[in-house]
Coordinates of C-alpha atoms and ligand atoms in Angstrom, one line a residue:
X71 CA 0.0 0.0 0.0
X72 CA 1.2 3.5 -0.8
X73 CA 0.6 7.1 0.0
X74 CA -0.3 9.3 -3.0
X75 CA 1.1 12.8 -2.8
X76 CA -0.5 15.2 -5.3
X77 CA 1.9 18.0 -6.0
X78 CA 4.6 15.9 -4.3
X79 CA 7.4 17.4 -6.4
X80 CA 6.7 20.9 -4.9
X81 CA 8.4 22.6 -2.0
X82 CA 6.4 21.1 0.9
X83 CA 5.6 17.9 -1.0
X84 CA 9.2 17.0 -1.6
X85 CA 10.1 17.4 2.1
X86 CA 7.1 15.3 3.1
X87 CA 8.2 12.6 0.7
X88 CA 11.6 12.4 2.6
X89 CA 9.8 12.1 5.9
X90 CA 7.3 9.5 4.7
X91 CA 10.1 7.4 3.1
X92 CA 12.1 7.7 6.3
X93 CA 9.1 6.6 8.3
X94 CA 8.8 3.4 6.2
X95 CA 5.9 4.4 3.8
X96 CA 5.8 3.8 0.1
X97 CA 5.2 7.0 -1.8
X98 CA 3.6 7.7 -5.2
X99 CA 3.6 11.2 -6.6
X100 CA 1.4 12.8 -9.2
X101 CA 2.5 16.3 -10.4
X102 CA 2.2 18.2 -13.6
X103 CA 5.4 20.2 -12.8
X104 CA 3.6 23.5 -13.3
X105 CA 5.6 24.9 -10.4
X106 CA 8.2 22.3 -9.7
X107 CA 10.8 20.0 -11.4
X108 CA 11.2 16.2 -11.5
X109 CA 14.8 16.8 -10.2
X110 CA 13.4 17.4 -6.8
X111 CA 12.2 13.8 -6.6
X112 CA 15.5 12.5 -7.8
X113 CA 17.1 14.3 -4.9
X114 CA 14.5 12.9 -2.5
X115 CA 15.8 9.5 -3.7
X116 CA 19.4 10.6 -3.0
X117 CA 18.6 11.8 0.5
X118 CA 16.6 8.7 1.5
X119 CA 18.1 5.9 -0.7
X120 CA 14.5 4.9 -1.5
X121 CA 12.5 4.9 -4.6
X122 CA 9.7 7.4 -5.5
X123 CA 7.1 6.3 -8.1
X124 CA 6.2 9.5 -10.0
X125 CA 3.5 10.2 -12.6
X126 CA 3.5 13.4 -14.7
X127 CA -0.2 14.3 -14.9
X128 CA -2.7 17.0 -14.1
X129 CA -4.8 16.1 -11.1
X130 CA -7.8 17.6 -13.0
X131 CA -7.4 14.9 -15.7
X132 CA -9.9 12.2 -14.6
X133 CA -8.6 9.5 -17.0
X134 CA -5.1 10.0 -15.7
X135 CA -6.1 9.9 -12.1
X136 CA -8.2 6.8 -12.7
X137 CA -5.2 5.1 -14.3
X138 CA -3.0 5.9 -11.3
X139 CA -5.5 4.5 -8.8
X140 CA -6.1 1.4 -11.0
X141 CA -2.3 0.7 -11.1
X142 CA -1.2 1.6 -7.6
X143 CA -2.7 0.5 -4.2
X144 CA -3.4 3.8 -2.6
X145 CA -4.2 3.8 1.1
X146 CA -4.3 7.5 1.7
X147 CA -3.7 10.7 -0.2
X148 CA -2.0 13.9 0.9
X149 CA -3.3 16.6 -1.4
X150 CA -0.6 19.4 -1.9
X151 CA -1.4 20.2 -5.6
X152 CA -2.6 23.6 -6.2
X153 CA -1.7 27.1 -7.4
X154 CA -0.6 29.3 -4.5
X155 CA 0.4 32.8 -5.5
X156 CA -1.9 35.3 -3.8
X157 CA -1.3 38.2 -6.3
X158 CA -1.7 36.0 -9.3
X159 CA -4.9 34.6 -7.9
X160 CA -6.3 38.1 -7.8
X161 CA -5.3 38.7 -11.4
X162 CA -6.4 35.3 -12.6
X163 CA -9.2 34.1 -10.3
X164 CA -10.9 31.7 -12.7
X165 CA -7.5 29.9 -13.3
X166 CA -7.2 29.4 -9.5
X167 CA -10.8 28.3 -8.9
X168 CA -10.6 25.9 -12.0
X169 CA -7.2 24.4 -11.0
X170 CA -7.6 24.2 -7.2
X171 CA -11.3 23.1 -7.0
X172 CA -11.4 21.0 -10.1
X173 CA -8.3 19.0 -9.0
X174 CA -9.9 18.4 -5.6
X175 CA -13.2 17.2 -7.0
X176 CA -11.5 14.9 -9.6
X177 CA -9.2 13.5 -6.9
X178 CA -12.1 12.9 -4.4
X179 CA -14.3 11.3 -7.0
X180 CA -11.5 9.0 -8.0
X181 CA -10.9 8.1 -4.3
X182 CA -14.6 7.2 -3.9
X183 CA -14.4 5.0 -6.9
X184 CA -11.5 3.1 -5.6
X185 CA -12.6 3.0 -2.0
X186 CA -9.8 5.3 -0.7
X187 CA -11.1 7.0 2.4
X188 CA -8.3 9.0 3.9
X189 CA -7.1 12.5 2.9
X190 CA -4.8 15.1 4.4
X191 CA -5.2 18.5 2.8
X192 CA -2.8 21.5 2.5
X193 CA -4.9 24.3 3.8
X194 CA -3.5 27.6 5.0
X195 CA -3.8 30.2 7.8
X196 CA -5.1 32.4 5.0
X197 CA -8.6 31.0 5.8
X198 CA -8.5 33.2 8.9
X199 CA -8.2 36.3 6.8
X200 CA -7.2 39.1 9.3
X201 CA -7.5 37.3 12.6
X202 CA -9.1 39.2 15.6
X203 CA -6.4 38.0 18.0
X204 CA -3.4 35.7 18.4
X205 CA -2.6 32.9 19.0
X206 CA -5.2 31.9 16.5
X207 CA -7.2 28.8 17.4
X208 CA -9.0 26.6 14.8
X209 CA -12.3 27.9 16.1
X210 CA -11.4 31.4 15.0
X211 CA -13.8 33.2 12.5
X212 CA -13.0 32.3 8.9
X213 CA -12.9 34.7 6.0
X214 CA -10.6 35.4 3.1
X215 CA -9.2 38.4 1.2
X216 CA -8.2 36.8 -2.1
X217 CA -9.3 34.1 -4.5
X218 CA -6.4 31.7 -3.5
X219 CA -7.7 32.0 0.1
X220 CA -11.3 31.2 -1.0
X221 CA -10.2 28.1 -2.8
X222 CA -8.7 26.8 0.4
X223 CA -11.9 27.8 2.3
X224 CA -14.1 26.1 -0.3
X225 CA -12.0 22.9 -0.5
X226 CA -12.1 22.7 3.2
X227 CA -16.0 22.8 3.0
X228 CA -16.1 20.2 0.2
X229 CA -13.9 17.8 2.2
X230 CA -15.9 18.4 5.4
X231 CA -19.2 17.7 3.6
X232 CA -17.7 14.5 2.2
X233 CA -16.7 13.3 5.6
X234 CA -20.2 14.3 7.0
X235 CA -21.9 12.2 4.3
X236 CA -19.7 9.2 4.3
X237 CA -19.1 8.1 7.9
X238 CA -16.0 6.0 7.3
X239 CA -14.1 8.8 5.6
X240 CA -11.2 10.6 7.4
X241 CA -10.2 14.2 6.5
X242 CA -7.5 16.2 8.1
X243 CA -7.3 19.9 7.0
X244 CA -3.8 21.2 7.9
X245 CA -3.7 25.0 8.1
X246 CA -0.1 25.9 7.6
X247 CA 1.3 29.2 8.9
X248 CA 4.5 30.5 7.1
X249 CA 6.7 27.6 5.9
X250 CA 10.4 28.4 5.3
X251 CA 13.7 26.6 5.5
X252 CA 15.0 23.6 3.6
X253 CA 16.2 20.0 4.2
X254 CA 19.5 20.2 6.1
X255 CA 21.2 18.3 3.3
X256 CA 20.9 21.5 1.2
X257 CA 19.6 19.2 -1.6
X258 CA 15.9 20.2 -1.6
X259 CA 14.3 23.5 -0.8
X260 CA 12.0 26.2 -2.1
X261 CA 12.5 27.0 -5.7
X262 CA 10.0 29.7 -6.7
X263 CA 9.4 30.4 -10.4
X264 CA 9.9 34.0 -11.5
X265 CA 10.1 36.9 -9.1
X266 CA 9.3 35.7 -5.6
X267 CA 6.7 37.4 -3.3
X268 CA 7.4 35.8 0.0
X269 CA 9.9 36.9 2.6
X270 CA 12.5 34.2 2.8
X271 CA 13.2 33.9 -1.0
X272 CA 13.6 37.7 -1.1
X273 CA 16.0 37.6 1.9
X274 CA 18.0 35.0 0.1
X275 CA 18.1 37.1 -3.1
X276 CA 19.4 40.2 -1.0
X277 CA 22.0 38.1 0.8
X278 CA 23.4 36.5 -2.4
X279 CA 23.4 39.9 -4.2
X280 CA 20.8 38.8 -6.8
X281 CA 18.9 42.0 -5.9
X282 CA 20.4 45.1 -4.3
X283 CA 18.4 45.0 -1.1
X284 CA 15.4 43.4 0.7
X285 CA 12.4 45.7 0.8
X286 CA 10.8 45.5 4.2
X287 CA 7.2 46.3 3.7
X288 CA 6.3 48.8 6.4
X289 CA 8.2 49.8 9.6
X290 CA 5.3 51.6 11.3
X291 CA 2.9 48.7 12.3
X292 CA 1.7 48.5 15.9
X293 CA 4.2 45.6 16.7
X294 CA 7.3 45.5 19.0
X295 CA 9.7 46.7 16.3
X296 CA 7.1 48.2 13.7
X297 CA 7.5 45.4 11.2
X298 CA 4.9 42.6 10.6
X299 CA 4.9 39.5 12.7
X300 CA 4.3 35.9 11.4
X301 CA 4.6 32.4 12.6
X302 CA 7.5 31.0 10.5
X303 CA 7.7 27.2 10.6
X304 CA 10.6 25.0 9.4
X305 CA 9.4 22.9 6.4
X306 CA 10.9 19.8 8.0
X307 CA 8.8 20.2 11.1
X308 CA 5.8 20.9 8.8
X309 CA 6.6 17.7 6.8
X310 CA 6.7 15.7 9.9
X311 CA 3.3 17.0 10.8
X312 CA 1.9 15.2 7.7
X313 CA 3.3 11.9 8.9
X314 CA 1.5 12.5 12.3
X315 CA -1.7 13.5 10.4
X316 CA -1.6 10.3 8.3
X317 CA -1.4 8.2 11.5
X318 CA -4.3 10.2 13.0
X319 CA -6.4 9.7 9.9
X320 CA -5.8 5.9 10.0
X321 CA -7.3 5.8 13.5
X322 CA -10.1 8.3 13.3
X323 CA -13.0 9.1 11.0
X324 CA -14.7 12.5 10.4
X325 CA -13.0 15.8 9.7
X326 CA -10.6 18.0 11.7
X327 CA -8.9 21.3 10.9
X328 CA -5.5 21.6 12.6
X329 CA -3.1 24.4 12.7
X330 CA 0.6 23.7 12.0
X331 CA 2.6 26.5 13.3
X332 CA 5.1 27.1 16.2
X333 CA 2.9 29.3 18.3
X334 CA 5.7 32.0 18.3
X335 CA 5.5 35.2 16.2
X336 CA 8.7 36.8 14.7
X337 CA 9.0 40.2 12.9
X338 CA 10.7 40.8 9.6
X339 CA 13.6 42.4 11.4
X340 CA 13.9 39.3 13.7
X341 CA 14.3 37.2 10.5
X342 CA 17.0 39.5 9.2
X343 CA 18.9 39.4 12.5
X344 CA 18.5 35.6 12.8
X345 CA 19.7 35.2 9.2
X346 CA 22.8 37.4 9.8
X347 CA 23.6 35.7 13.1
X348 CA 23.2 32.1 11.9
X349 CA 24.9 32.5 8.5
X350 CA 27.4 35.3 9.0
X351 CA 26.0 36.9 5.8
X352 CA 24.6 40.4 5.7
X353 CA 21.1 41.2 4.4
X354 CA 21.1 44.7 2.9
X355 CA 17.5 46.1 3.4
X356 CA 15.5 49.2 3.2
X357 CA 12.1 49.9 4.9
X358 CA 9.6 50.9 2.4
X359 CA 5.8 51.5 2.2
X360 CA 3.4 48.9 3.6
X361 CA 2.3 46.1 1.2
X362 CA -1.5 46.4 0.6
X363 CA -3.5 43.7 2.3
X364 CA -0.7 42.7 4.9
X365 CA -2.0 41.8 8.3
X366 CA 0.2 43.4 11.0
X367 CA 0.5 40.4 13.3
X368 CA -0.7 36.9 13.7
X369 CA 0.6 33.5 14.9
X370 CA -0.9 30.0 15.5
X371 CA -2.2 28.4 18.5
X372 CA -0.7 24.9 18.0
X373 CA -2.3 23.1 21.0
X374 CA -4.8 21.1 18.9
X375 CA -1.8 19.6 16.8
X376 CA 0.0 18.8 20.0
X377 CA -3.1 17.1 21.5
X378 CA -4.5 15.2 18.5
X379 CA -1.3 14.6 16.5
X380 CA 1.2 14.5 19.3
X381 CA 3.2 16.8 17.1
X382 CA 5.5 19.7 18.2
X383 CA 8.0 21.7 16.3
X384 CA 11.7 21.2 17.0
X385 CA 13.5 23.6 14.8
X386 CA 14.6 27.2 15.7
X387 CA 14.4 30.4 13.6
X388 CA 18.2 30.1 13.2
X389 CA 17.8 26.6 11.8
X390 CA 15.2 28.0 9.3
X391 CA 17.6 30.7 8.1
X392 CA 20.7 28.5 8.1
X393 CA 19.0 25.7 6.1
X394 CA 17.4 28.1 3.6
X395 CA 20.8 29.6 3.0
X396 CA 22.5 26.2 2.6
X397 CA 20.0 25.3 -0.2
X398 CA 20.4 28.7 -2.0
X399 CA 24.2 28.5 -1.7
X400 CA 24.4 25.0 -3.1
X401 CA 21.7 25.7 -5.7
X402 CA 22.0 29.4 -6.9
X403 CA 19.8 28.5 -9.9
X404 CA 17.5 26.3 -8.1
X405 CA 17.2 22.8 -9.6
X406 CA 18.7 23.8 -12.9
X407 CA 22.3 22.8 -13.5
Ligands
NAD1244 P1 4.5 24.2 -4.7 O1 3.9 25.1 -5.8 O2 5.9 24.1 -4.5 O3 3.8 22.8 -4.8 C1 2.6 22.6 -5.4 C2 2.8 21.5 -6.4 O4 1.6 21.2 -7.0 C3 3.7 21.8 -7.5 O5 4.7 20.8 -7.7 C4 2.9 21.9 -8.8 O6 3.6 21.6 -9.9 C5 1.8 21.0 -8.5 N1 0.4 21.3 -9.1 C6 -0.3 22.4 -9.0 N2 -1.4 22.2 -9.7 C7 -1.4 20.9 -10.2 C8 -2.3 20.1 -10.9 N3 -3.5 20.6 -11.3 N4 -2.0 18.8 -11.2 C9 -0.8 18.3 -10.8 N5 0.1 19.0 -10.0 C10 -0.2 20.3 -9.8 O7 3.8 24.8 -3.4 P2 4.0 24.4 -1.9 O8 4.7 25.6 -1.1 O9 4.8 23.1 -1.8 O10 2.5 24.2 -1.4 C11 1.9 23.0 -1.3 C12 0.5 23.2 -0.8 O11 0.5 23.9 0.4 C13 -0.3 24.1 -1.9 O12 -1.6 23.6 -1.9 C14 -0.3 25.5 -1.1 O13 -1.4 26.2 -1.4 C15 -0.3 25.0 0.3 N6 0.3 26.1 1.3 C16 1.5 26.6 1.0 C17 1.9 27.6 1.8 C18 3.4 28.1 1.5 O14 3.6 29.3 2.0 N7 4.3 27.5 0.8 C19 1.2 28.1 2.9 C20 0.0 27.4 3.1 C21 -0.5 26.5 2.3
UFG1245 N1 7.7 40.9 3.4 C1 8.6 41.9 3.3 N2 9.3 41.9 2.2 C2 9.2 41.0 1.1 C3 8.3 40.0 1.3 C4 7.6 40.0 2.4 O1 8.8 42.8 4.1 O2 9.9 41.1 0.1 C5 7.0 40.8 4.7 C6 5.5 40.9 4.4 O3 5.1 42.3 4.5 C7 4.9 40.1 5.7 C8 6.0 39.1 5.9 O4 7.1 39.6 5.3 O5 4.8 41.0 6.7 C9 5.6 37.8 5.4 O6 5.2 37.8 4.1 P1 5.1 36.6 3.1 O7 4.7 37.1 1.7 O8 6.3 35.7 3.1 O9 3.9 35.7 3.8 P2 2.5 36.2 4.1 O10 2.3 36.1 5.6 O11 2.0 37.5 3.5 O12 1.6 35.0 3.4 C10 2.0 33.7 3.4 C11 1.6 33.0 2.1 C12 0.2 32.9 1.9 C13 -0.3 32.1 3.1 C14 0.1 32.7 4.4 C15 -0.3 31.8 5.5 O13 2.1 33.8 0.9 O14 -0.2 32.2 0.8 O15 1.5 33.0 4.4 O16 -0.3 32.5 6.7 F1 -1.7 32.0 3.0

């Protein structure tokens, strides 16, 4: 029996492949490589010394998904596949709704056909919109501010409704906070296409001299140092959370939404300081205008993950910065030679 990882060649999927293989699971990946490269999976094999079965296909393609389920014995699915750029989702909302919703419906219909009843879904703290308070519990009010976020919100609802209708189904909705870092080997990491929007890839570009300086969006927020505060989580801790979620899904039915975060908020300046301290490399930066839509501060309440999944984060902010830099230094052009 195998675990199917949709979008398993991507940033979080590839790290989760490593943790699953290390935990003794067999892994099957389906990815159309719209935002990843097959090389990531070859490196997963190098790290673990184990084989990954990979299919190049669109999860929206019913016939392709049917063929994968017919060939492989899939005991559970982790559904990473999706488009994830907030700004692009505002410009191209239909593309986001089509890809993220259609892939989920096709996947779940195929699971139903083949009697596969367990799914772990990559949701996001974005479903909390602008949270009223932190730490944010799973019971907080939901509401999104962009089409990407709404796709996560809608998919959560689709999966919850499925679990409500079919009593032997198990759904775990993992709400990630801000994943950063890379595998300590420096072999796999985040490899964004085009100009990155997120903080850590921009820190790396400034540190490596690829851009002149990091733009810190806003220095006048009502936070301890005036810059925005987020809950950054090491991607290896996050990946391990998926192994725990799979175990939970094997023992429980119904649906649960669970935060994956550290429970600690760090500011943009904290990240810069940690990066410089842990790598010895300077991050040139300038404080600029606020970025429209940014929430000043929020971080997770991770108690439910501790209680239900017996999962805790282990890595520090310095680990996140050091490992991100190791991947960037070893792979200045990402997975391209
Ligand atoms: P990623 O882009 O690196 O990985 C997503 C993978 O899905 C890519 O390999 C891409 O090629 C694939 N994909 C997309 N649409 C597909 C389709 N229709 N068929 C087959 N493959 C498809 O992103 P990631 O950072 O690894 O994120 C994984 C999941 O976690 C996504 O659903 C994302 O929305 C969610 N998430 C990410 C973050 C984050 O900050 N990275 C935060 C919260 C939630
Ligand atoms: N930031 C900068 N400069 C940059 C990039 C970001 O100062 O070049 C700041 C932002 O203003 C923000 C913080 O760094 O205060 C983090 O920004 P990111 O873009 O890295 O992350 P966000 O918290 O805005 O959003 C991310 C993902 C969303 C996801 C959310 C989950 O992009 O998709 O985390 O909490 F939903």
